[in-house]
Coordinates of C-alpha atoms and ligand atoms in Angstrom, one line a residue:
M196 CA -3.9 19.8 68.5
E197 CA -6.3 17.9 66.4
K198 CA -4.1 14.8 66.3
V199 CA -4.1 14.7 70.2
S200 CA -7.9 14.8 70.3
L201 CA -8.0 12.0 67.8
K202 CA -6.1 9.8 70.0
A203 CA -7.9 10.7 73.1
N204 CA -11.2 9.4 71.5
S205 CA -9.5 6.8 69.1
P206 CA -11.6 3.8 69.6
S207 CA -14.7 5.4 68.8
L208 CA -13.4 7.6 66.1
L209 CA -11.6 4.5 64.4
E210 CA -15.0 2.9 64.1
E211 CA -15.5 4.5 61.0
K212 CA -18.5 2.5 59.8
V213 CA -21.5 2.3 61.6
L214 CA -23.8 -0.8 61.1
D215 CA -27.1 -0.1 59.7
W216 CA -29.2 -2.5 61.8
D217 CA -32.2 -2.2 59.3
S218 CA -30.0 -3.3 56.3
V219 CA -28.4 -5.9 58.3
Q220 CA -31.9 -7.3 59.4
K221 CA -32.9 -7.2 55.6
S222 CA -29.9 -9.4 54.8
F223 CA -30.7 -12.0 57.4
D224 CA -34.2 -12.1 56.0
Q225 CA -32.6 -13.0 52.6
S226 CA -29.8 -15.2 53.6
F227 CA -31.7 -17.2 56.3
G228 CA -35.0 -17.2 54.8
T229 CA -38.3 -15.7 55.9
E230 CA -39.2 -18.6 58.3
I231 CA -35.9 -18.5 60.3
Y232 CA -35.7 -14.8 60.0
S233 CA -39.2 -13.9 61.4
S234 CA -39.1 -16.6 64.1
W235 CA -35.7 -15.9 65.7
L236 CA -33.4 -13.3 64.0
K237 CA -35.8 -10.5 63.5
H238 CA -36.1 -10.3 67.3
I239 CA -32.3 -9.6 67.8
S240 CA -31.3 -5.9 68.6
L241 CA -28.1 -4.2 68.3
I242 CA -26.9 -3.0 71.6
K243 CA -23.4 -1.8 71.0
E244 CA -20.9 -1.8 68.0
Y245 CA -17.2 -1.9 68.5
N246 CA -14.6 -2.0 65.8
D247 CA -14.2 -5.7 65.9
H248 CA -17.3 -7.1 67.7
V249 CA -20.9 -6.4 68.5
I250 CA -23.1 -6.9 71.4
L251 CA -26.4 -8.2 70.4
G252 CA -29.5 -8.3 72.4
V253 CA -31.9 -11.2 72.9
K254 CA -35.0 -11.4 75.0
T255 CA -34.6 -14.7 76.7
R256 CA -31.9 -17.3 77.6
F257 CA -33.6 -19.7 75.4
F258 CA -33.6 -17.4 72.5
R259 CA -29.8 -16.9 73.0
D260 CA -28.9 -20.8 73.2
W261 CA -31.1 -21.3 70.3
I262 CA -29.5 -18.6 68.1
T263 CA -26.0 -19.3 69.3
S264 CA -26.3 -22.9 68.6
R265 CA -27.7 -22.7 65.2
Y266 CA -27.1 -19.4 63.7
A267 CA -24.1 -17.7 65.3
D268 CA -21.5 -18.6 62.6
K269 CA -23.8 -17.4 60.0
I270 CA -24.7 -14.4 61.7
L271 CA -21.2 -13.5 62.1
S272 CA -20.4 -13.9 58.3
E273 CA -23.5 -11.9 57.5
L274 CA -22.2 -9.2 59.6
K275 CA -19.0 -9.2 58.1
K276 CA -20.6 -8.4 54.8
H277 CA -21.6 -5.3 56.3
K278 CA -18.5 -4.6 58.3
L279 CA -15.5 -6.6 57.5
S280 CA -13.6 -6.0 60.8
I281 CA -16.3 -7.8 62.9
N282 CA -15.2 -11.0 64.3
R283 CA -17.0 -11.7 67.2
I284 CA -20.4 -11.6 68.5
E285 CA -21.6 -11.4 72.1
F286 CA -25.3 -11.8 73.1
K287 CA -26.8 -10.2 76.0
I288 CA -30.0 -11.0 77.7
E289 CA -32.2 -7.8 77.7
P290 CA -35.5 -8.7 78.6
E291 CA -36.7 -5.0 78.9
S292 CA -35.7 -4.6 75.0
L293 CA -38.8 -6.5 74.2
N294 CA -40.1 -3.9 72.2
R295 CA -37.1 -2.2 70.9
N296 CA -37.3 -3.9 67.3
S297 CA -40.5 -5.4 67.0
K298 CA -43.1 -7.5 68.9
S299 CA -41.9 -10.7 70.8
I300 CA -43.3 -13.8 69.9
L301 CA -42.7 -15.0 73.1
N302 CA -44.2 -12.4 74.9
D303 CA -47.2 -13.5 76.8
S304 CA -49.2 -10.3 76.2
V305 CA -48.8 -10.8 72.5
L306 CA -49.7 -14.3 72.8
G307 CA -52.7 -13.5 74.6
K308 CA -54.0 -11.7 71.9
I309 CA -53.9 -14.5 69.5
S310 CA -57.2 -16.0 70.3
D311 CA -56.7 -19.2 68.5
I312 CA -53.8 -21.0 66.8
K313 CA -55.5 -20.8 63.6
N314 CA -54.8 -17.1 63.1
S315 CA -51.2 -17.3 64.1
V316 CA -50.6 -20.4 61.9
L317 CA -52.3 -18.6 59.0
N318 CA -49.8 -15.8 59.1
Y319 CA -46.8 -18.3 58.4
N320 CA -48.8 -20.2 55.8
R321 CA -48.3 -17.6 53.2
L322 CA -47.1 -18.7 49.9
N323 CA -44.6 -16.4 48.1
P324 CA -46.2 -15.6 44.9
N325 CA -42.6 -15.1 43.4
L326 CA -41.5 -18.7 43.7
N327 CA -43.5 -20.3 41.2
F328 CA -43.2 -23.0 38.4
N329 CA -43.0 -20.3 35.6
N330 CA -39.7 -18.8 37.0
F331 CA -38.0 -22.3 38.0
I332 CA -35.4 -22.8 35.5
V333 CA -35.0 -26.3 34.7
G334 CA -31.6 -27.9 34.0
K335 CA -30.1 -31.4 34.3
S336 CA -29.8 -31.2 38.0
N337 CA -33.1 -30.4 39.0
N338 CA -35.1 -31.8 36.0
L339 CA -36.6 -34.8 37.8
S340 CA -37.5 -32.9 40.8
F341 CA -39.4 -30.3 38.7
L342 CA -41.2 -33.1 36.7
S343 CA -42.1 -34.9 39.9
A344 CA -43.5 -31.8 41.4
K345 CA -45.5 -31.0 38.4
K346 CA -46.8 -34.5 38.2
I347 CA -48.2 -34.6 41.7
C348 CA -50.2 -31.4 40.9
N349 CA -51.9 -33.3 38.2
Q350 CA -52.4 -36.4 40.1
L351 CA -52.8 -35.7 43.8
S352 CA -51.8 -38.3 46.1
R353 CA -50.6 -40.7 43.4
Y354 CA -47.1 -40.4 44.7
N355 CA -47.4 -39.8 48.4
P356 CA -45.5 -38.4 49.9
L357 CA -43.2 -36.6 47.5
F358 CA -39.8 -36.3 49.1
I359 CA -37.4 -33.9 47.4
Y360 CA -33.8 -33.7 48.8
G361 CA -30.7 -31.8 48.1
G362 CA -28.2 -29.3 49.6
V363 CA -28.7 -25.7 50.6
G364 CA -29.7 -23.2 47.9
L365 CA -30.7 -25.4 45.1
G366 CA -34.4 -24.7 44.7
K367 CA -36.3 -27.0 47.2
T368 CA -38.2 -24.4 48.9
H369 CA -38.8 -22.7 45.6
L370 CA -40.4 -26.1 44.3
L371 CA -42.4 -26.7 47.3
N372 CA -43.7 -23.2 47.2
S373 CA -44.7 -23.5 43.5
I374 CA -46.4 -26.8 44.3
G375 CA -48.4 -24.9 47.0
L376 CA -49.4 -22.1 44.6
E377 CA -50.3 -24.4 42.0
L378 CA -52.6 -26.3 44.3
S379 CA -54.0 -23.5 46.6
Q380 CA -56.8 -22.5 44.2
K381 CA -58.5 -25.7 44.6
N382 CA -57.4 -27.3 47.8
K383 CA -56.7 -26.5 51.5
V384 CA -52.8 -26.3 51.2
M385 CA -50.9 -26.0 54.4
F386 CA -47.2 -25.0 53.5
I387 CA -44.9 -24.8 56.8
S388 CA -41.2 -25.3 57.6
A389 CA -40.4 -28.1 60.1
E390 CA -38.9 -25.5 62.2
R391 CA -42.1 -23.3 62.3
F392 CA -44.1 -26.6 62.8
M393 CA -42.3 -27.3 66.0
Y394 CA -42.5 -23.5 67.0
Q395 CA -46.4 -23.8 66.7
F396 CA -46.2 -27.2 68.5
I397 CA -44.4 -25.7 71.5
K398 CA -46.6 -22.8 71.7
S399 CA -49.7 -25.1 71.7
I400 CA -48.5 -27.1 74.3
K401 CA -47.7 -24.0 76.5
K402 CA -51.1 -22.7 75.7
N403 CA -52.9 -25.8 76.2
E404 CA -54.1 -25.8 72.6
M405 CA -53.0 -29.1 71.4
V406 CA -56.4 -30.1 70.2
N407 CA -56.5 -27.0 67.9
F408 CA -53.1 -27.8 66.7
K409 CA -53.8 -31.2 65.8
D410 CA -57.2 -30.2 64.1
F411 CA -55.6 -27.4 62.3
F412 CA -52.7 -29.4 60.6
R413 CA -55.0 -32.3 59.8
K414 CA -57.4 -30.6 58.0
A415 CA -55.1 -29.8 55.1
N416 CA -55.7 -32.0 52.1
V417 CA -52.2 -30.7 50.6
F418 CA -49.6 -30.7 53.5
I419 CA -46.1 -29.4 52.4
I420 CA -43.5 -29.2 54.9
D421 CA -40.1 -27.7 54.3
D422 CA -36.6 -28.9 55.9
I423 CA -37.9 -31.8 57.6
Q424 CA -34.1 -32.6 58.7
F425 CA -34.9 -30.1 61.5
I426 CA -36.8 -32.7 63.5
R427 CA -33.6 -34.7 64.0
G428 CA -33.1 -35.5 67.7
K429 CA -36.4 -34.0 68.6
E430 CA -38.5 -36.9 70.0
G431 CA -41.5 -34.9 71.0
L432 CA -41.8 -33.2 67.5
Q433 CA -41.2 -36.5 65.8
E434 CA -43.9 -38.0 67.7
E435 CA -46.4 -35.2 66.8
F436 CA -45.1 -35.4 63.3
F437 CA -45.7 -39.1 62.9
H438 CA -49.1 -38.7 64.0
T439 CA -49.9 -35.9 61.9
F440 CA -48.3 -37.6 58.9
N441 CA -50.5 -40.7 59.4
T442 CA -53.5 -38.9 59.8
L443 CA -53.1 -37.0 56.5
F444 CA -51.9 -40.1 54.7
D445 CA -55.0 -42.0 55.8
Q446 CA -57.1 -39.5 54.6
S447 CA -55.3 -39.2 51.2
S448 CA -53.9 -35.7 51.6
Q449 CA -51.0 -35.0 49.3
I450 CA -47.8 -34.7 51.5
V451 CA -44.8 -32.9 50.0
I452 CA -41.6 -32.9 52.0
S453 CA -38.2 -31.2 51.6
S454 CA -34.8 -32.3 53.2
D455 CA -31.2 -31.7 52.9
R456 CA -30.5 -35.5 52.8
P457 CA -32.3 -38.6 51.6
P458 CA -34.8 -40.4 54.2
N459 CA -32.3 -42.9 55.0
K460 CA -29.5 -40.6 56.0
L461 CA -31.9 -38.8 58.5
D462 CA -30.0 -39.9 61.6
R463 CA -31.7 -39.4 65.0
V464 CA -35.0 -39.9 63.5
Q465 CA -37.2 -42.7 64.3
D466 CA -37.1 -45.6 61.7
R467 CA -40.9 -45.6 61.2
I468 CA -40.8 -42.1 60.3
K469 CA -38.0 -42.8 57.9
S470 CA -39.7 -45.5 56.5
R471 CA -42.8 -43.5 56.0
L472 CA -40.7 -40.7 54.4
S473 CA -39.3 -42.9 51.7
G474 CA -42.8 -44.7 51.0
G475 CA -43.6 -42.5 48.2
L476 CA -41.4 -40.8 45.4
V477 CA -38.0 -39.8 46.5
V478 CA -36.2 -37.4 44.3
D479 CA -33.0 -35.5 44.6
I480 CA -32.0 -32.0 43.3
G481 CA -28.5 -31.6 42.6
A482 CA -26.0 -28.9 42.1
P483 CA -26.3 -26.8 38.9
D484 CA -24.1 -27.2 35.9
Y485 CA -22.6 -24.4 34.0
D486 CA -25.7 -24.2 31.7
L487 CA -28.1 -24.0 34.4
K488 CA -26.3 -21.2 36.2
L489 CA -26.0 -19.4 32.9
N490 CA -29.7 -19.7 32.2
I491 CA -30.6 -18.5 35.8
L492 CA -28.3 -15.5 35.3
R493 CA -30.1 -14.6 32.0
K494 CA -33.4 -15.0 33.7
K495 CA -32.3 -12.9 36.2
I496 CA -31.2 -10.2 33.9
S497 CA -34.3 -10.2 31.8
D498 CA -36.3 -10.0 35.1
Y499 CA -34.0 -6.8 35.9
Q500 CA -35.0 -5.3 32.5
N501 CA -38.6 -5.9 33.1
S502 CA -38.7 -4.3 36.5
F503 CA -36.5 -1.4 36.2
K504 CA -36.8 -0.7 32.4
E505 CA -33.1 -0.7 31.9
S506 CA -30.4 -3.3 31.4
P507 CA -28.0 -4.2 34.3
D508 CA -25.2 -3.7 32.0
L509 CA -23.3 -6.8 32.3
Q510 CA -20.7 -8.0 29.8
E511 CA -20.9 -11.4 28.3
D512 CA -17.6 -12.3 29.9
V513 CA -18.6 -11.1 33.3
I514 CA -21.9 -13.3 33.0
N515 CA -19.7 -16.2 31.9
Y516 CA -17.3 -15.6 34.7
M517 CA -20.2 -15.5 37.4
A518 CA -21.4 -18.9 36.1
K519 CA -18.2 -20.4 36.0
N520 CA -16.8 -19.4 39.4
S521 CA -19.6 -19.1 41.6
N522 CA -20.5 -22.1 44.1
S523 CA -22.8 -24.6 43.2
N524 CA -25.6 -22.9 45.1
I525 CA -28.2 -21.1 43.3
R526 CA -29.1 -18.7 46.2
E527 CA -25.4 -17.7 46.2
L528 CA -25.3 -17.3 42.6
I529 CA -28.4 -14.9 42.8
G530 CA -26.6 -13.1 45.6
I531 CA -23.5 -12.6 43.5
F532 CA -25.6 -11.4 40.5
N533 CA -27.2 -8.9 43.0
R534 CA -24.0 -7.4 44.2
V535 CA -22.4 -7.2 40.9
V536 CA -25.2 -5.4 39.6
A537 CA -25.5 -3.2 42.7
F538 CA -21.7 -2.7 42.6
G539 CA -22.0 -1.6 38.8
K540 CA -24.7 0.8 39.5
M541 CA -22.7 2.4 42.2
S542 CA -19.6 2.9 40.3
K543 CA -21.6 3.8 37.3
K544 CA -19.6 1.6 34.9
A545 CA -19.7 -1.6 33.3
L546 CA -17.9 -3.9 35.5
T547 CA -14.8 -6.0 34.4
V548 CA -14.2 -9.5 35.2
N549 CA -11.5 -8.3 37.6
D550 CA -14.2 -6.2 39.6
C551 CA -16.3 -9.5 39.4
K552 CA -13.2 -11.5 41.0
I553 CA -12.9 -9.2 43.8
I554 CA -16.7 -9.2 44.6
L555 CA -16.4 -13.1 44.6
K556 CA -13.5 -13.3 46.8
D557 CA -15.0 -11.0 49.2
I558 CA -18.1 -13.4 49.4
Y559 CA -16.1 -16.7 49.5
N560 CA -13.2 -15.7 51.5
T561 CA -14.5 -13.6 54.2
N562 CA -12.5 -15.8 56.4
K563 CA -9.3 -15.7 54.3
V564 CA -6.7 -13.5 55.8
I565 CA -4.8 -11.4 53.4
S566 CA -1.8 -10.1 55.2
I567 CA -0.3 -6.7 55.0
D568 CA 3.1 -8.3 54.5
K569 CA 1.6 -9.8 51.4
I570 CA 0.3 -6.4 50.1
Q571 CA 3.7 -4.9 50.8
N572 CA 5.6 -7.6 49.0
V573 CA 3.2 -7.6 45.9
T574 CA 3.3 -3.8 45.8
S575 CA 6.9 -3.2 46.1
N576 CA 7.7 -5.9 43.4
F577 CA 5.1 -4.4 41.2
F578 CA 7.0 -1.2 41.3
S579 CA 10.5 -3.0 41.3
I580 CA 11.6 -1.2 44.5
S581 CA 12.9 -2.9 47.6
L582 CA 10.7 -3.4 50.5
N583 CA 12.9 -1.6 52.8
D584 CA 12.8 1.4 50.4
M585 CA 9.1 1.3 50.5
L586 CA 8.9 1.4 54.3
S587 CA 11.6 3.9 54.7
P588 CA 10.7 7.5 55.6
R589 CA 12.0 8.8 52.3
R590 CA 9.5 10.9 50.6
S591 CA 10.3 10.9 47.0
R592 CA 7.5 10.3 44.8
P593 CA 8.7 6.8 43.4
L594 CA 8.7 5.7 46.9
A595 CA 5.9 7.5 48.7
R596 CA 3.2 6.7 46.1
P597 CA 3.8 3.0 46.2
R598 CA 3.9 3.1 50.0
Q599 CA 0.5 5.1 49.9
M600 CA -1.0 2.7 47.7
A601 CA 0.1 -0.2 49.8
M602 CA -1.4 1.4 52.9
Y603 CA -4.8 2.1 50.8
L604 CA -4.8 -1.6 49.8
A605 CA -4.2 -2.8 53.4
K606 CA -7.2 -0.8 54.4
K607 CA -9.3 -2.1 51.7
L608 CA -8.4 -5.6 51.6
T609 CA -7.8 -6.6 55.3
S610 CA -9.7 -5.9 58.5
R611 CA -6.7 -4.4 60.3
S612 CA -7.3 -1.1 61.9
L613 CA -5.8 2.3 60.9
P614 CA -3.1 2.1 63.9
E615 CA -2.4 -1.7 63.3
I616 CA -1.7 -0.7 59.6
G617 CA 0.3 2.2 60.6
R618 CA 2.4 0.1 62.9
K619 CA 3.0 -2.3 60.1
F620 CA 4.5 0.7 57.9
A621 CA 7.5 1.2 60.0
N622 CA 5.5 2.6 63.0
R623 CA 3.7 5.5 61.1
D624 CA 0.7 7.1 62.8
H625 CA -2.8 6.3 61.8
T626 CA -3.5 9.7 60.5
T627 CA -0.6 8.9 57.8
V628 CA -2.6 6.0 56.9
I629 CA -5.9 7.9 56.7
H630 CA -4.2 10.5 54.5
A631 CA -2.7 7.8 52.1
V632 CA -6.2 6.3 51.7
K633 CA -7.7 9.5 51.0
T634 CA -4.9 10.5 48.5
I635 CA -5.3 7.1 46.6
E636 CA -9.2 7.5 46.7
K637 CA -8.9 10.6 44.9
L638 CA -6.2 9.6 42.4
I639 CA -8.2 6.5 41.4
E640 CA -11.2 8.8 40.5
N641 CA -9.3 11.3 38.4
N642 CA -6.3 9.2 37.2
D643 CA -6.8 6.4 35.0
E644 CA -3.3 5.0 35.5
M645 CA -3.6 4.8 39.1
K646 CA -6.9 3.2 38.7
K647 CA -5.4 0.7 36.4
N648 CA -2.5 -0.2 38.8
I649 CA -4.8 -0.6 41.7
E650 CA -6.8 -2.8 39.9
E651 CA -3.8 -4.9 38.7
L652 CA -2.4 -4.9 42.3
K653 CA -5.5 -6.1 43.7
S654 CA -5.9 -8.9 41.4
L655 CA -2.2 -10.1 42.1
I656 CA -3.0 -9.9 45.7
L657 CA -6.2 -11.6 45.7
S658 CA -5.2 -14.4 43.2
D659 CA -4.0 -17.8 44.5
Ligands
LIG839 P1 -33.1 -24.4 49.2 O1 -34.6 -24.5 49.7 O2 -32.9 -25.7 48.3 O3 -32.1 -24.1 50.1 P2 -34.3 -22.2 47.5 O4 -35.6 -22.9 46.9 O5 -34.5 -21.3 48.7 O6 -33.2 -23.1 48.0 O7 -33.5 -21.6 46.5 C1 -32.6 -20.5 46.7 C2 -32.6 -19.4 45.8 O8 -32.4 -19.7 44.5 C3 -34.2 -18.8 45.8 O9 -34.2 -17.4 45.6 C4 -34.8 -19.5 44.6 O10 -35.9 -18.7 43.9 C5 -33.5 -19.6 43.6 N1 -33.5 -20.9 42.8 C6 -33.3 -21.9 43.0 N2 -33.5 -22.9 42.1 C7 -33.9 -22.1 40.8 C8 -34.3 -22.3 39.5 N3 -33.9 -23.6 39.1 N4 -34.6 -21.3 38.9 C9 -34.8 -20.0 39.4 N5 -34.4 -19.8 40.6 C10 -33.8 -20.7 41.4
LIG840 MG1 -35.2 -24.0 51.8

């Protein structure tokens, strides 16, 4: 009976994991940064969740086009971190969902309440107190940028503009924010991302408030603009930026700019802007070396100890492993650290390098497909039984256990659905797979031998 009803409802029953949209939103905020998050992603709602895809709601066509052209890939990979089986996103325009998640930023009634641009800009001009010079760890790759940032704080407009460039997640925003914090006590600091600058710009045009817009930005005596590469190909915006820049420069305001590439590589940017951008001090921030990554991890550990009054319980070899095997992206390194610590907390044990490997694989290879064939081959080899025997209907334990372990691994390491896994195991029913997964989960908890074997199998399957 039970089996029949399971099948009748199978599509929904098999969606065993339901996305927690709040925590998805939180991870958007973390991985896209607050600027992009609050401008765009915050306003996405979850309309419907299927096993392998989701339908997301956006309010306008403009929103949808903007988000899909810029953020769709990254949104997908974020979603995969929450639910591995998702491999497609659809956007639906749902004007009536305006208030489903939060207030719309393009909603006229909301816009109407903002009496002048000043208030709305101020909301996005907040400096993050956690990104300061004191907790910026200096190494070979960022030393020059760090010193330059410090220098301009002591000698305003001596180097104008200061232009810091480098790849993603290397600390540009952190440095810019630190400059803002350092100077904000004695100066009128304006800190904005180029994307937000554009947003305000468009909004001011729509609301006929260009005079306020110009006024507002030109009042700053420290003007910090993040991710200037965003203006590429946007003529109107470049025009406005050029005039803002000139006004600020002429009144000796300090200008600080970050970019993902040097000024001369900013294609589709007017030459006159490029020449302004490179007219001061241009410094690059490079990929961190092993020592810097290690120092950042040590700092994270001590931060953790200070805030939670307990140690994150990471063994030396695990720390070294993270520093050695993480990408050259500090944001990602910190993400890995958080994840490893969270994992350790959940599993209530000190993690091994092997656990770490699995967590890292998960982050780097969300798109790498591990096949069930591979799992079956590795498992049958591991137990020195033939693949045929492992898949056969025979129920003797020396065959049945490895079979169940392979099913368990297929569920954990691939995004295949239970019925798909069943089919790959000589056409077994998905309930057999559920049973196998549960059996092995229980054994892992109570049986050290099982735990060790599964660990070893995982690392064999995931290596190479
Ligand atoms: P970018 O703007 O270059 O993409 P961010 O400034 O946002 O990079 O840095 C990504 C993350 O890494 C942030 O959490 C930041 O605090 C952290 N980070 C980057 N560089 C350092 C550093 N040298 N010391 C400490 N934290 C850093
Ligand atoms: Mg940044």
